[in-house]
mmCIF file of C-alpha atoms and ligand atoms in Angstrom:
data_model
loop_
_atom_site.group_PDB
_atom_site.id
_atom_site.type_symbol
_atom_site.label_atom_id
_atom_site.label_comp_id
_atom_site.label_asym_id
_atom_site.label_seq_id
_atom_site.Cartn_x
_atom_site.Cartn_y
_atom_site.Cartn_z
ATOM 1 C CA UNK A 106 -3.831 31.119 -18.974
ATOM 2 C CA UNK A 107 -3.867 34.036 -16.118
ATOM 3 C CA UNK A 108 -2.720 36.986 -16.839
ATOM 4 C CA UNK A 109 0.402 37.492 -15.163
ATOM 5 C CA UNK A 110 2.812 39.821 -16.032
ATOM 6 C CA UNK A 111 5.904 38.831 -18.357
ATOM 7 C CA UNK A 112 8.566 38.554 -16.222
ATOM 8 C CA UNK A 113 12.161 38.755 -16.990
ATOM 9 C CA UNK A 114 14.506 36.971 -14.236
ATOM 10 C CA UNK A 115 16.105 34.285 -15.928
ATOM 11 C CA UNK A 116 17.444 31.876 -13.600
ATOM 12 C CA UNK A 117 19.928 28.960 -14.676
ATOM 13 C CA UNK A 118 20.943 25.980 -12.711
ATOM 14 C CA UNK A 119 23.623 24.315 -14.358
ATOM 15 C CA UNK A 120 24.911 20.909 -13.299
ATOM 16 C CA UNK A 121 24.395 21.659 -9.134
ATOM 17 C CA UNK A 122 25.645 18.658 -7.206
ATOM 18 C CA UNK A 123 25.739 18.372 -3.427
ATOM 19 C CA UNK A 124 26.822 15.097 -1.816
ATOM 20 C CA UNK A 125 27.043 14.171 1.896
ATOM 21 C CA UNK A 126 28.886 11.148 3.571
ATOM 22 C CA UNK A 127 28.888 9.679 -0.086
ATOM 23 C CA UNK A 128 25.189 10.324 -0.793
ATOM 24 C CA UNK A 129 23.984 12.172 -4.019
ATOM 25 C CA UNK A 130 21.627 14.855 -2.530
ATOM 26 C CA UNK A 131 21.016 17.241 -5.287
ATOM 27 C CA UNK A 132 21.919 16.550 -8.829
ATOM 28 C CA UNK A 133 20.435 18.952 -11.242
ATOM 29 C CA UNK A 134 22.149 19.183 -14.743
ATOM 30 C CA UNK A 135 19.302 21.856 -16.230
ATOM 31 C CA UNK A 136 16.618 23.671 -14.813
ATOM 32 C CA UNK A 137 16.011 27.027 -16.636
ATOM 33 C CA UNK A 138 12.926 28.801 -15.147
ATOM 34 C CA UNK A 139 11.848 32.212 -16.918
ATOM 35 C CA UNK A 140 7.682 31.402 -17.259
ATOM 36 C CA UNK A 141 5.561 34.369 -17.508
ATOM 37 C CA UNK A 142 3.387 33.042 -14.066
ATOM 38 C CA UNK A 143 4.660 30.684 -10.955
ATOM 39 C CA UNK A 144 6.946 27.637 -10.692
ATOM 40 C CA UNK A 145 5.691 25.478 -8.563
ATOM 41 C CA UNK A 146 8.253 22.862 -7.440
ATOM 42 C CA UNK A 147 6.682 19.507 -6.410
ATOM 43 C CA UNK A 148 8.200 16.148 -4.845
ATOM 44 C CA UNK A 149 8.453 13.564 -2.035
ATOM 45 C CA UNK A 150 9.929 14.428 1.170
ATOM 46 C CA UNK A 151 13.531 14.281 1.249
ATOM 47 C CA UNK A 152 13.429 15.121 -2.932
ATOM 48 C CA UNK A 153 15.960 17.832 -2.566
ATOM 49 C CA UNK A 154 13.419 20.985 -3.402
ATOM 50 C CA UNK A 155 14.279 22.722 -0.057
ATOM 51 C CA UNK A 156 18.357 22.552 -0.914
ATOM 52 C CA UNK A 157 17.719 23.423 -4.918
ATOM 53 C CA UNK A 158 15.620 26.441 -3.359
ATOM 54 C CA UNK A 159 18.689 27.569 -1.136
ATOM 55 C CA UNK A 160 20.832 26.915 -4.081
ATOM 56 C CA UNK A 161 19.041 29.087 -6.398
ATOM 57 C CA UNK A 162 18.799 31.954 -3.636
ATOM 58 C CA UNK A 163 22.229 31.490 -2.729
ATOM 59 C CA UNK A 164 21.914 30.347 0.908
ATOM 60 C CA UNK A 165 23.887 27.573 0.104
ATOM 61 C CA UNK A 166 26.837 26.852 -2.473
ATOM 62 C CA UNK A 167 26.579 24.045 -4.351
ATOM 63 C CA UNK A 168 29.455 21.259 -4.392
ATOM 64 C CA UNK A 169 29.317 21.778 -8.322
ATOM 65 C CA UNK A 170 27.559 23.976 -10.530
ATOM 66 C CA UNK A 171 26.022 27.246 -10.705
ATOM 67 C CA UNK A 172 23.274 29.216 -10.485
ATOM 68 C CA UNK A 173 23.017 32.147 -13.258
ATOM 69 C CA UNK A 174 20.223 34.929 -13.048
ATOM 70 C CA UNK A 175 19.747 36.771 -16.111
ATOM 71 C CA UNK A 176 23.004 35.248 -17.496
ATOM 72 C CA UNK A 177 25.363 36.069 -14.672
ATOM 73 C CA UNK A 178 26.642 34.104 -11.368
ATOM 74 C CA UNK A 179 24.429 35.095 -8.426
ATOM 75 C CA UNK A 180 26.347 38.238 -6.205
ATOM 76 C CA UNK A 181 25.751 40.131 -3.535
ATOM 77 C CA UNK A 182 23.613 42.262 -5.651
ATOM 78 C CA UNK A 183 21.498 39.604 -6.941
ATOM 79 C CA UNK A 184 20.692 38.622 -3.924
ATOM 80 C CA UNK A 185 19.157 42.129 -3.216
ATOM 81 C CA UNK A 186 16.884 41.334 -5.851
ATOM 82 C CA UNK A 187 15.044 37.834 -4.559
ATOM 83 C CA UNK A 188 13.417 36.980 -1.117
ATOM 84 C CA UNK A 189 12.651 33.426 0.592
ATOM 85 C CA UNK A 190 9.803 32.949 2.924
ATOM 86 C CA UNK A 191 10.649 29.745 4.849
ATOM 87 C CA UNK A 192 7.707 27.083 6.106
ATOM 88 C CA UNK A 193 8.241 28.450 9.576
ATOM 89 C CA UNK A 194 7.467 32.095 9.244
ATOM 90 C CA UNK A 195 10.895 34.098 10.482
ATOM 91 C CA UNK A 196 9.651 37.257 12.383
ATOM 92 C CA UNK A 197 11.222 40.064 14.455
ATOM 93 C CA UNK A 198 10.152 40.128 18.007
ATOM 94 C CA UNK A 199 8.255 43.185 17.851
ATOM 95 C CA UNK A 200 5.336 44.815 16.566
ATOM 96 C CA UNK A 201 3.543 43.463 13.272
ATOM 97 C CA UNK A 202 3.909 46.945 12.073
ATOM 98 C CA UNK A 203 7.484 47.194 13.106
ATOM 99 C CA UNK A 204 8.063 43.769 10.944
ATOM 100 C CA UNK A 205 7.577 45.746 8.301
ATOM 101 C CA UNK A 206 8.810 49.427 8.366
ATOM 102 C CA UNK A 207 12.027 47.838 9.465
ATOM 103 C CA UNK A 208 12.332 46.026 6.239
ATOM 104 C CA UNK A 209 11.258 49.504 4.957
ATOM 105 C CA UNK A 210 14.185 51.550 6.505
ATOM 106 C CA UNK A 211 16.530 49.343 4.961
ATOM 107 C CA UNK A 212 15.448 50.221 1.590
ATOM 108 C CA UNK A 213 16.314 54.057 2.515
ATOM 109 C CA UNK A 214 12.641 54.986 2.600
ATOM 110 C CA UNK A 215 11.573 58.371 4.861
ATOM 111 C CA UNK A 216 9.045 57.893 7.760
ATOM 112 C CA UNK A 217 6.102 58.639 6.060
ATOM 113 C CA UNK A 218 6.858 56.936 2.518
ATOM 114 C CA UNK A 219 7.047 53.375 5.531
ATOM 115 C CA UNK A 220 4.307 54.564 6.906
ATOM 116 C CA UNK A 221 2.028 54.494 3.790
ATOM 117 C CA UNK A 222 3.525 51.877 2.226
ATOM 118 C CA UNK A 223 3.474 49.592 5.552
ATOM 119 C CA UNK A 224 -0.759 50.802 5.860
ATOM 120 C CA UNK A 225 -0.850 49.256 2.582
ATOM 121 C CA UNK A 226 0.902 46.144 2.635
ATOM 122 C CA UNK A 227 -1.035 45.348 6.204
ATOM 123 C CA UNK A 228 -4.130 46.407 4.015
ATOM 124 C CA UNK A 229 -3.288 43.781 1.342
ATOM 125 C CA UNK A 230 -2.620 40.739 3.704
ATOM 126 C CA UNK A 231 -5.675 41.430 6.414
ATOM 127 C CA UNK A 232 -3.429 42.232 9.344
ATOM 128 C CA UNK A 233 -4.362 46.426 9.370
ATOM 129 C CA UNK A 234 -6.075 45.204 12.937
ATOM 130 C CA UNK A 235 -3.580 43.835 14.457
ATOM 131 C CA UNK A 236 -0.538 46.399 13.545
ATOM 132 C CA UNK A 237 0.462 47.209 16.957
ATOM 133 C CA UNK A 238 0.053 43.702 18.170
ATOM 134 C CA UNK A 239 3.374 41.628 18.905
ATOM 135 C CA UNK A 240 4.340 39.728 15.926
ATOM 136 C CA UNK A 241 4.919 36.595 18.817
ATOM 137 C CA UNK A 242 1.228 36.716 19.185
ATOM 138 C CA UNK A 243 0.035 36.082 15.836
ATOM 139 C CA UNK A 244 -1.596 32.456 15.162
ATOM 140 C CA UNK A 245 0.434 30.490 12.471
ATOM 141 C CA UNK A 246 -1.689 31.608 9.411
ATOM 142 C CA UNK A 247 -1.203 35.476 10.162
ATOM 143 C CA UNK A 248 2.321 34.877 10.987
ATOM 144 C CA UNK A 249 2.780 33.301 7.648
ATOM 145 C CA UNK A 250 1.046 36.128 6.044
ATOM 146 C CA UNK A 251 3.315 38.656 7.745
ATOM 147 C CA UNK A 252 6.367 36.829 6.894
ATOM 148 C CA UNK A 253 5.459 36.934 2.906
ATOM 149 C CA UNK A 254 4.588 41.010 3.667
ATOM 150 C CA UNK A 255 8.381 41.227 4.815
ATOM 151 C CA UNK A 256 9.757 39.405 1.790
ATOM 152 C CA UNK A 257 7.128 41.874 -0.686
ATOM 153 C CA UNK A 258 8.519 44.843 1.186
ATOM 154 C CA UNK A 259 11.768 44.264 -0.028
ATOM 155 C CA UNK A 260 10.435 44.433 -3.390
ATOM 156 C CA UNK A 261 11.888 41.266 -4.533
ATOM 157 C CA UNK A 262 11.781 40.203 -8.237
ATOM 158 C CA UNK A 263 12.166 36.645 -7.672
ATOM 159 C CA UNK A 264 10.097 35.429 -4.278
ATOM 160 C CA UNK A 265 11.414 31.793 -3.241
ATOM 161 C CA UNK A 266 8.352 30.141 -0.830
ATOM 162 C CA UNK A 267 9.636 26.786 0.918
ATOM 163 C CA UNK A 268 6.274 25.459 1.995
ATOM 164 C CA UNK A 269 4.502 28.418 3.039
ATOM 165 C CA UNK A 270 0.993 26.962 3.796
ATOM 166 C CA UNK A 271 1.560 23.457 5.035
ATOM 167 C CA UNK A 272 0.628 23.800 8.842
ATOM 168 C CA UNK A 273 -2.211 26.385 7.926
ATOM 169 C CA UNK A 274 -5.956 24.992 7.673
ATOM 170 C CA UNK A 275 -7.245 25.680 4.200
ATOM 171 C CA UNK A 276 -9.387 29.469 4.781
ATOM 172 C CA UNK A 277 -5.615 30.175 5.720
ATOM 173 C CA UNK A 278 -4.130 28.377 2.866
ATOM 174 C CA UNK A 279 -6.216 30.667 0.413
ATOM 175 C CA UNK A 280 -5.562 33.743 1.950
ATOM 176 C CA UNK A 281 -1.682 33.142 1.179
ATOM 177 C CA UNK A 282 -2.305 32.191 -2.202
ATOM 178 C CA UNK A 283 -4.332 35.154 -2.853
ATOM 179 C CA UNK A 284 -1.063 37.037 -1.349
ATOM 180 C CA UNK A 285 1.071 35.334 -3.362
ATOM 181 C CA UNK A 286 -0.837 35.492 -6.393
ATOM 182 C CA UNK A 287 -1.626 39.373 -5.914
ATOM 183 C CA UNK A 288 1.953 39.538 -5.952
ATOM 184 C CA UNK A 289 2.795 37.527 -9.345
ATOM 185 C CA UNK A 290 0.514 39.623 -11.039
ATOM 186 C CA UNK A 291 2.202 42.617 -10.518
ATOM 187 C CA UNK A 292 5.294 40.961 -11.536
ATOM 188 C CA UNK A 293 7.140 39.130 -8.813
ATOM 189 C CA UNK A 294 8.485 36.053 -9.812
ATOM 190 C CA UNK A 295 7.328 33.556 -7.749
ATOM 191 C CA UNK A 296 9.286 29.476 -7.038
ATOM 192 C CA UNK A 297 7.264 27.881 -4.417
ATOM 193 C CA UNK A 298 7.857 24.382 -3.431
ATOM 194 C CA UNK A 299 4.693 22.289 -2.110
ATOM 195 C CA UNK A 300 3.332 18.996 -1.270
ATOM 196 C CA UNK A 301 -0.832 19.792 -1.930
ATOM 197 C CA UNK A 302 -1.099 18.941 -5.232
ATOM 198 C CA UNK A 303 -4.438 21.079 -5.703
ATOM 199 C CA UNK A 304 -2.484 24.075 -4.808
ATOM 200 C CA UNK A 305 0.194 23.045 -7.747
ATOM 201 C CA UNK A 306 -2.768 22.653 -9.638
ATOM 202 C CA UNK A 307 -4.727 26.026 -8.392
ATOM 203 C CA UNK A 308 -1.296 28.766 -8.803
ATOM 204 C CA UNK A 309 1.096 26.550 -10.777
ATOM 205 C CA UNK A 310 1.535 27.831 -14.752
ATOM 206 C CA UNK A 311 5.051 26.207 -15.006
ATOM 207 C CA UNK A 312 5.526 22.731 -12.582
ATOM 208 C CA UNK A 313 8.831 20.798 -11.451
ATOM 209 C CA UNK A 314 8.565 17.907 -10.089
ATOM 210 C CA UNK A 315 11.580 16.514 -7.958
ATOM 211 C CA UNK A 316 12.502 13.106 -7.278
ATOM 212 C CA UNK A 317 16.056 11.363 -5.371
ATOM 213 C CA UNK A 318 17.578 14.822 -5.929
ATOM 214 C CA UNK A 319 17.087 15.430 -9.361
ATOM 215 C CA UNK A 320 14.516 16.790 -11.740
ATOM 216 C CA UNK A 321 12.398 14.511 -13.090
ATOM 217 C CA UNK A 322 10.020 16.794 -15.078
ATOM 218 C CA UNK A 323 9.859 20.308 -15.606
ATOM 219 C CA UNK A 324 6.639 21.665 -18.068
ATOM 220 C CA UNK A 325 3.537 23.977 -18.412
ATOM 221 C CA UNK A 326 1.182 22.812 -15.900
ATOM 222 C CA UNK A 327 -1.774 22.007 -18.579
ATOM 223 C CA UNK A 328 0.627 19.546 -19.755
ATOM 224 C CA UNK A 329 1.856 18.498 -16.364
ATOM 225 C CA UNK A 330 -1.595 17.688 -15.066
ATOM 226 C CA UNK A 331 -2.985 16.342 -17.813
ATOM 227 C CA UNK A 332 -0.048 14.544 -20.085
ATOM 228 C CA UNK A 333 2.690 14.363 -17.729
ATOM 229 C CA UNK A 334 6.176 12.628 -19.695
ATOM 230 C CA UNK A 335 7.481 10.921 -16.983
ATOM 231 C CA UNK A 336 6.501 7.498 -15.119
ATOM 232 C CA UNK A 337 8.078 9.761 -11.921
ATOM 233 C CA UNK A 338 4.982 12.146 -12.761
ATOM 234 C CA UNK A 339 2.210 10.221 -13.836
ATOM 235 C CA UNK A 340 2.927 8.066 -10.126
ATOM 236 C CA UNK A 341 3.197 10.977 -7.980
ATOM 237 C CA UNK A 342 -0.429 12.521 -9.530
ATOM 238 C CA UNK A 343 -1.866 9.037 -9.166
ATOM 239 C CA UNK A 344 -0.848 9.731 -5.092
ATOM 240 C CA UNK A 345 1.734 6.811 -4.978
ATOM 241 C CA UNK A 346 3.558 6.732 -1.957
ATOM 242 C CA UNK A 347 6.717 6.113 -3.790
ATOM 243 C CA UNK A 348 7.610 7.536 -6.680
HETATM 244 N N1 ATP B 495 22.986 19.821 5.848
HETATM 245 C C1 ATP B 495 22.671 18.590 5.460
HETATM 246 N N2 ATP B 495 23.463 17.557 5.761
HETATM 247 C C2 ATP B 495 23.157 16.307 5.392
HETATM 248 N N3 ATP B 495 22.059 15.999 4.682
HETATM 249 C C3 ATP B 495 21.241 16.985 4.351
HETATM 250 C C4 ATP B 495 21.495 18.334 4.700
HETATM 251 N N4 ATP B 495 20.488 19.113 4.244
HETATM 252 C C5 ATP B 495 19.655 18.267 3.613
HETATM 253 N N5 ATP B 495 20.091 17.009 3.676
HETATM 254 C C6 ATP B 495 19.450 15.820 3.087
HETATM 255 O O1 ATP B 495 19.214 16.120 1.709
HETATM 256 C C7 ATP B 495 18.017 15.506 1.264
HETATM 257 C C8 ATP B 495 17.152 16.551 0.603
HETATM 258 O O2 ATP B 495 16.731 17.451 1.591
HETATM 259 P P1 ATP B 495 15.674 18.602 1.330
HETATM 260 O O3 ATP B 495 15.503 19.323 2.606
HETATM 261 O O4 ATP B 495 16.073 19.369 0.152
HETATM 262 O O5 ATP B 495 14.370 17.737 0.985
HETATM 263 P P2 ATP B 495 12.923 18.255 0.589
HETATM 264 O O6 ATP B 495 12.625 17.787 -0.788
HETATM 265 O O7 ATP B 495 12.816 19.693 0.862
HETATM 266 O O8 ATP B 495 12.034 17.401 1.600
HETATM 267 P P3 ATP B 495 10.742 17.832 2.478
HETATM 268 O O9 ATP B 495 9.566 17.620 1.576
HETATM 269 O O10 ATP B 495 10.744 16.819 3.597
HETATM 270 O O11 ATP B 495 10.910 19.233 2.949
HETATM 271 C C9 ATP B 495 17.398 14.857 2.495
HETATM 272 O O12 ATP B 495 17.670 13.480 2.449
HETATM 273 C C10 ATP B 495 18.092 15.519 3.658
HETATM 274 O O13 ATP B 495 18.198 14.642 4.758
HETATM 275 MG MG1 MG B 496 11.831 20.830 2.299
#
């Protein structure tokens, strides 16, 4: 087990339904996640882990349900507390530095408290070099990496991750993990959904695994990979098409 820091978001979904023109598309009676290291969230395309990550950051209100962190519907001032990093990095059109001492000025910090904090964040994802470069200019790997600086300079507890690696090449790929795990270590909360199974495998501690809109197992990832409970499971880690 890796030694990630306890963490102590709790966050509830409770019976979340959304339905369009007649069709089911998320259906989750339970899903408590509070695990000491990541959630990854696994499933076919289509599965509903994009909308149960809006749900759970509150981008999107659920036909039915609710979402609870730490016991209490998600406000305003929950929100302030978790980040999402979509699979298309979202980037202001300046500077890379600028990216992130604007997040920085937000948070009320003085100039030279985003300055140092900004040196260090560009330290920590590789992109010191390219600070004054335009954020447009950045290749698809760096971008990524920039986006998950702007969601860490928030100082999120809970960081939501909808894909973040699947157009990068696999050098890439490990470089955001490495972010990303940096990042649980010191006790961010991290829900990342994926398709590459080894990277479930490589970050997960606690896996979900989505199916038709619903959950259709949720468990350590020792057990997950090795024992899974579900036919759902033990199809989708045998790399059936349909599961
Ligand atoms: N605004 C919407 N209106 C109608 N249908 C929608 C809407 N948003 C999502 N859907 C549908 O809900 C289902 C679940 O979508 P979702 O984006 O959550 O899937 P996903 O598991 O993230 O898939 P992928 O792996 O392709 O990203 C899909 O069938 C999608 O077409
Ligand atoms: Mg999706």
């Amino acid at each position: 087990m890796r030694d990630f820091a306890r963490c102590h978001a709790r966050i509830e979904a409770r019976d979340l339904q959304i339905s369009r023109d007649g069709a089911v598309l998320l259906d989750v009676a339970r899903l408590d996640l509070d695990g000491p290291g990541p959630t990854l969230i696994l499933g076919p395309n289509g599965a509903g882990k994009s909308l149960l990550l809006r749900c759970l950051h509150g981008l999107i209100v659920p036909d039915a349900g609710r979402v609870l962190l730490d016991g209490a519907p998600l406000s305003a001032g929950h929100r302030a507390r978790q980040a999402m990093v979509f699979q298309k990095p979202v980037l202001l059109r300046r500077s890379v530095l600028a990216n992130l001492t604007y997040v920085l000025r937000r948070r009320g910090l003085g100039w030279r408290a985003r300055r140092d904090r900004a040196a260090e964040l560009l330290a920590e994802g590789g992109l010191a070099a390219k600070a004054r470069q335009s954020a447009a200019s950045l290749s698809g790997g760096e971008a990524q990496r920039l986006a998950i600086l702007r969601a860490l300079a928030t100082e999120p507890e809970i960081l939501f991750l909808d894909e973040p690696t699947s157009a990068l090449d696999p050098a890439a790929t490990l470089a955001i993990e490495a972010l990303i795990l940096a990042a649980a270590r010191q006790g961010t909360q991290i829900v990342m959904v994926t398709h590459d199974i080894g990277q479930a495998r490589r970050m997960g501690a606690d896996i979900v695994l989505m199916q038709g809109g619903g959950v259709a197992e949720h468990g350590p990832a020792e057990r997950f990979f090795t024992d899974p409970e579900s036919a759902a499971a033990r199809r989708y880690l045998a790399g059936a098409l349909v599961i």
